[in-house]
Amino acid sequence: MSPALLDVHPEDTQLEENEERTMIDPTSKEDPKFKELVKVLLSWINDVLVEERIIVKQLEEDLYDGQVLQKLLEKLADRKLNVAEVTQSEIGQKQKLQTVLEAVHDLLRPRGWALRWNVDSIHGKNLVAILHLLVALAVHFRAPIRLPEHVTVQVVVVRKREGLLHSSHVSEELTTTTEMMMGRF
């Protein structure tokens, strides 16, 4: 792993034994298709939540605690979720996020979606997991947007084994073709 090439923060390298951390390779973040995907999803979320007076500017920072995801799901599914309105503590945030994600899973599981996110990945601001979740919601609810096709990112996986950090690169497919994504229905 070459620290000069990666935007590594000290907290990203302080791992417990056998713990794993993932981050998007910075070159992937500069890919025009990736930027377009993020832009389209941000625009869609903001359009859906315009009446709630919620403006999402950064996916990782605005979606990790479950608050915006709750509002988004309630609006899209036209149903109220039974969760605390505002939660400040990390435990409260994770409980709220758990409830929201369970509602998402109930919607998507029967449709055969491979769920590529969980409470820890979303709360940990894992952008790849957040994008997988949003793409799944956009496709499920037939969002009036055009997702860019064949968006793939390089993900750096860092794992601590025997006190040493080991890294590897993995390709992560975020979108396929429009036909394949819509074909899930």
GROMACS .gro file of C-alpha atoms in nm:
model
  185
    1MET     CA    1   0.000   0.000   0.000
    2SER     CA    2   0.150   0.328  -0.105
    3PRO     CA    3   0.038   0.605   0.134
    4ALA     CA    4   0.140   0.870  -0.117
    5LEU     CA    5  -0.127   0.750  -0.361
    6LEU     CA    6  -0.406   0.709  -0.111
    7ASP     CA    7  -0.587   0.966   0.095
    8VAL     CA    8  -0.528   0.777   0.419
    9HIS     CA    9  -0.643   0.929   0.746
   10PRO     CA   10  -0.485   0.818   1.075
   11GLU     CA   11  -0.819   0.676   1.197
   12ASP     CA   12  -0.829   0.454   0.887
   13THR     CA   13  -0.508   0.277   0.985
   14GLN     CA   14  -0.590   0.215   1.351
   15LEU     CA   15  -0.749  -0.126   1.314
   16GLU     CA   16  -0.805  -0.405   1.562
   17GLU     CA   17  -0.656  -0.743   1.482
   18ASN     CA   18  -0.847  -0.904   1.187
   19GLU     CA   19  -1.053  -0.585   1.142
   20GLU     CA   20  -1.113  -0.476   0.784
   21ARG     CA   21  -1.166  -0.127   0.643
   22THR     CA   22  -1.256  -0.036   0.287
   23MET     CA   23  -1.223   0.289   0.097
   24ILE     CA   24  -1.270   0.394  -0.261
   25ASP     CA   25  -0.947   0.438  -0.451
   26PRO     CA   26  -0.910   0.815  -0.513
   27THR     CA   27  -0.867   0.761  -0.889
   28SER     CA   28  -1.213   0.597  -0.897
   29LYS     CA   29  -1.365   0.903  -0.731
   30GLU     CA   30  -1.240   1.108  -1.026
   31ASP     CA   31  -1.406   0.879  -1.284
   32PRO     CA   32  -1.672   1.080  -1.476
   33LYS     CA   33  -1.924   0.793  -1.454
   34PHE     CA   34  -1.878   0.771  -1.077
   35LYS     CA   35  -1.919   1.148  -1.040
   36GLU     CA   36  -2.231   1.133  -1.257
   37LEU     CA   37  -2.380   0.853  -1.044
   38VAL     CA   38  -2.327   1.051  -0.723
   39LYS     CA   39  -2.468   1.367  -0.885
   40VAL     CA   40  -2.779   1.189  -1.018
   41LEU     CA   41  -2.848   1.022  -0.682
   42LEU     CA   42  -2.799   1.347  -0.488
   43SER     CA   43  -3.034   1.529  -0.722
   44TRP     CA   44  -3.294   1.251  -0.694
   45ILE     CA   45  -3.283   1.247  -0.312
   46ASN     CA   46  -3.315   1.625  -0.298
   47ASP     CA   47  -3.609   1.618  -0.542
   48VAL     CA   48  -3.789   1.354  -0.333
   49LEU     CA   49  -3.726   1.538  -0.006
   50VAL     CA   50  -3.790   1.893  -0.128
   51GLU     CA   51  -4.114   1.919   0.073
   52GLU     CA   52  -3.932   1.806   0.387
   53ARG     CA   53  -3.689   2.097   0.343
   54ILE     CA   54  -3.398   1.854   0.351
   55ILE     CA   55  -3.097   1.920   0.131
   56VAL     CA   56  -2.837   1.646   0.097
   57LYS     CA   57  -2.495   1.774  -0.005
   58GLN     CA   58  -2.266   1.481   0.073
   59LEU     CA   59  -2.393   1.122   0.076
   60GLU     CA   60  -2.161   0.986   0.346
   61GLU     CA   61  -2.211   1.278   0.585
   62ASP     CA   62  -2.585   1.317   0.536
   63LEU     CA   63  -2.704   0.955   0.527
   64TYR     CA   64  -2.499   0.768   0.787
   65ASP     CA   65  -2.724   0.827   1.090
   66GLY     CA   66  -3.050   0.706   0.934
   67GLN     CA   67  -3.238   1.037   0.961
   68VAL     CA   68  -3.243   1.124   0.589
   69LEU     CA   69  -3.278   0.758   0.487
   70GLN     CA   70  -3.586   0.736   0.709
   71LYS     CA   71  -3.746   1.040   0.543
   72LEU     CA   72  -3.652   0.915   0.197
   73LEU     CA   73  -3.800   0.569   0.256
   74GLU     CA   74  -4.116   0.710   0.416
   75LYS     CA   75  -4.170   0.938   0.118
   76LEU     CA   76  -4.097   0.671  -0.146
   77ALA     CA   77  -4.293   0.388   0.022
   78ASP     CA   78  -4.566   0.623   0.145
   79ARG     CA   79  -4.557   0.479   0.494
   80LYS     CA   80  -4.446   0.598   0.836
   81LEU     CA   81  -4.166   0.417   1.017
   82ASN     CA   82  -4.187   0.375   1.392
   83VAL     CA   83  -3.854   0.531   1.495
   84ALA     CA   84  -3.738   0.811   1.722
   85GLU     CA   85  -3.744   1.143   1.538
   86VAL     CA   86  -3.397   1.268   1.637
   87THR     CA   87  -3.121   1.061   1.791
   88GLN     CA   88  -2.788   1.206   1.900
   89SER     CA   89  -2.612   0.905   2.053
   90GLU     CA   90  -2.429   0.656   1.835
   91ILE     CA   91  -2.634   0.372   1.984
   92GLY     CA   92  -2.958   0.559   1.909
   93GLN     CA   93  -2.843   0.634   1.555
   94LYS     CA   94  -2.754   0.270   1.491
   95GLN     CA   95  -3.089   0.151   1.632
   96LYS     CA   96  -3.274   0.395   1.407
   97LEU     CA   97  -3.062   0.293   1.109
   98GLN     CA   98  -3.129  -0.075   1.189
   99THR     CA   99  -3.506  -0.011   1.180
  100VAL     CA  100  -3.481   0.182   0.853
  101LEU     CA  101  -3.262  -0.083   0.689
  102GLU     CA  102  -3.495  -0.362   0.803
  103ALA     CA  103  -3.780  -0.180   0.626
  104VAL     CA  104  -3.560  -0.150   0.314
  105HIS     CA  105  -3.472  -0.520   0.334
  106ASP     CA  106  -3.840  -0.614   0.363
  107LEU     CA  107  -3.900  -0.426   0.037
  108LEU     CA  108  -3.598  -0.552  -0.155
  109ARG     CA  109  -3.539  -0.908  -0.031
  110PRO     CA  110  -3.842  -1.057  -0.212
  111ARG     CA  111  -3.713  -0.896  -0.532
  112GLY     CA  112  -3.389  -1.090  -0.516
  113TRP     CA  113  -3.154  -0.800  -0.440
  114ALA     CA  114  -2.818  -0.898  -0.299
  115LEU     CA  115  -2.796  -0.667   0.002
  116ARG     CA  116  -2.450  -0.514  -0.006
  117TRP     CA  117  -2.480  -0.293   0.298
  118ASN     CA  118  -2.547  -0.319   0.670
  119VAL     CA  119  -2.582  -0.093   0.972
  120ASP     CA  120  -2.207  -0.080   1.036
  121SER     CA  121  -2.113  -0.002   0.676
  122ILE     CA  122  -2.373   0.276   0.641
  123HIS     CA  123  -2.303   0.422   0.986
  124GLY     CA  124  -1.930   0.394   0.911
  125LYS     CA  125  -1.988   0.624   0.610
  126ASN     CA  126  -1.885   0.357   0.360
  127LEU     CA  127  -1.967   0.531   0.032
  128VAL     CA  128  -1.976   0.207  -0.169
  129ALA     CA  129  -2.238   0.058   0.067
  130ILE     CA  130  -2.440   0.382   0.061
  131LEU     CA  131  -2.432   0.388  -0.321
  132HIS     CA  132  -2.542   0.023  -0.342
  133LEU     CA  133  -2.835   0.106  -0.112
  134LEU     CA  134  -2.938   0.415  -0.309
  135VAL     CA  135  -2.911   0.242  -0.649
  136ALA     CA  136  -3.130  -0.041  -0.513
  137LEU     CA  137  -3.390   0.208  -0.386
  138ALA     CA  138  -3.384   0.410  -0.710
  139VAL     CA  139  -3.437   0.098  -0.919
  140HIS     CA  140  -3.699  -0.049  -0.684
  141PHE     CA  141  -3.906   0.268  -0.678
  142ARG     CA  142  -3.847   0.331  -1.049
  143ALA     CA  143  -3.700   0.674  -0.983
  144PRO     CA  144  -3.745   0.915  -1.274
  145ILE     CA  145  -3.370   0.934  -1.324
  146ARG     CA  146  -3.121   0.776  -1.560
  147LEU     CA  147  -2.846   0.599  -1.372
  148PRO     CA  148  -2.518   0.588  -1.562
  149GLU     CA  149  -2.445   0.236  -1.682
  150HIS     CA  150  -2.145   0.019  -1.593
  151VAL     CA  151  -2.018   0.225  -1.300
  152THR     CA  152  -1.738   0.031  -1.133
  153VAL     CA  153  -1.504   0.156  -0.862
  154GLN     CA  154  -1.175   0.026  -0.733
  155VAL     CA  155  -1.196  -0.037  -0.360
  156VAL     CA  156  -0.893  -0.064  -0.136
  157VAL     CA  157  -0.947  -0.326   0.133
  158VAL     CA  158  -0.716  -0.293   0.433
  159ARG     CA  159  -0.704  -0.574   0.690
  160LYS     CA  160  -0.488  -0.605   1.000
  161ARG     CA  161  -0.332  -0.949   1.052
  162GLU     CA  162  -0.066  -1.029   1.309
  163GLY     CA  163  -0.014  -0.659   1.373
  164LEU     CA  164   0.051  -0.576   1.007
  165LEU     CA  165  -0.173  -0.396   0.760
  166HIS     CA  166  -0.243  -0.585   0.437
  167SER     CA  167  -0.418  -0.422   0.145
  168SER     CA  168  -0.578  -0.544  -0.172
  169HIS     CA  169  -0.777  -0.385  -0.455
  170VAL     CA  170  -1.122  -0.509  -0.546
  171SER     CA  171  -1.347  -0.398  -0.832
  172GLU     CA  172  -1.696  -0.315  -0.713
  173GLU     CA  173  -1.976  -0.288  -0.968
  174LEU     CA  174  -2.230  -0.021  -0.867
  175THR     CA  175  -2.452  -0.024  -1.178
  176THR     CA  176  -2.495  -0.256  -1.475
  177THR     CA  177  -2.703  -0.183  -1.782
  178THR     CA  178  -3.039  -0.009  -1.756
  179GLU     CA  179  -3.207  -0.324  -1.891
  180MET     CA  180  -3.039  -0.544  -1.630
  181MET     CA  181  -3.121  -0.308  -1.344
  182MET     CA  182  -3.485  -0.266  -1.453
  183GLY     CA  183  -3.502  -0.637  -1.536
  184ARG     CA  184  -3.500  -0.714  -1.166
  185PHE     CA  185  -3.875  -0.661  -1.183
   0.00000   0.00000   0.00000
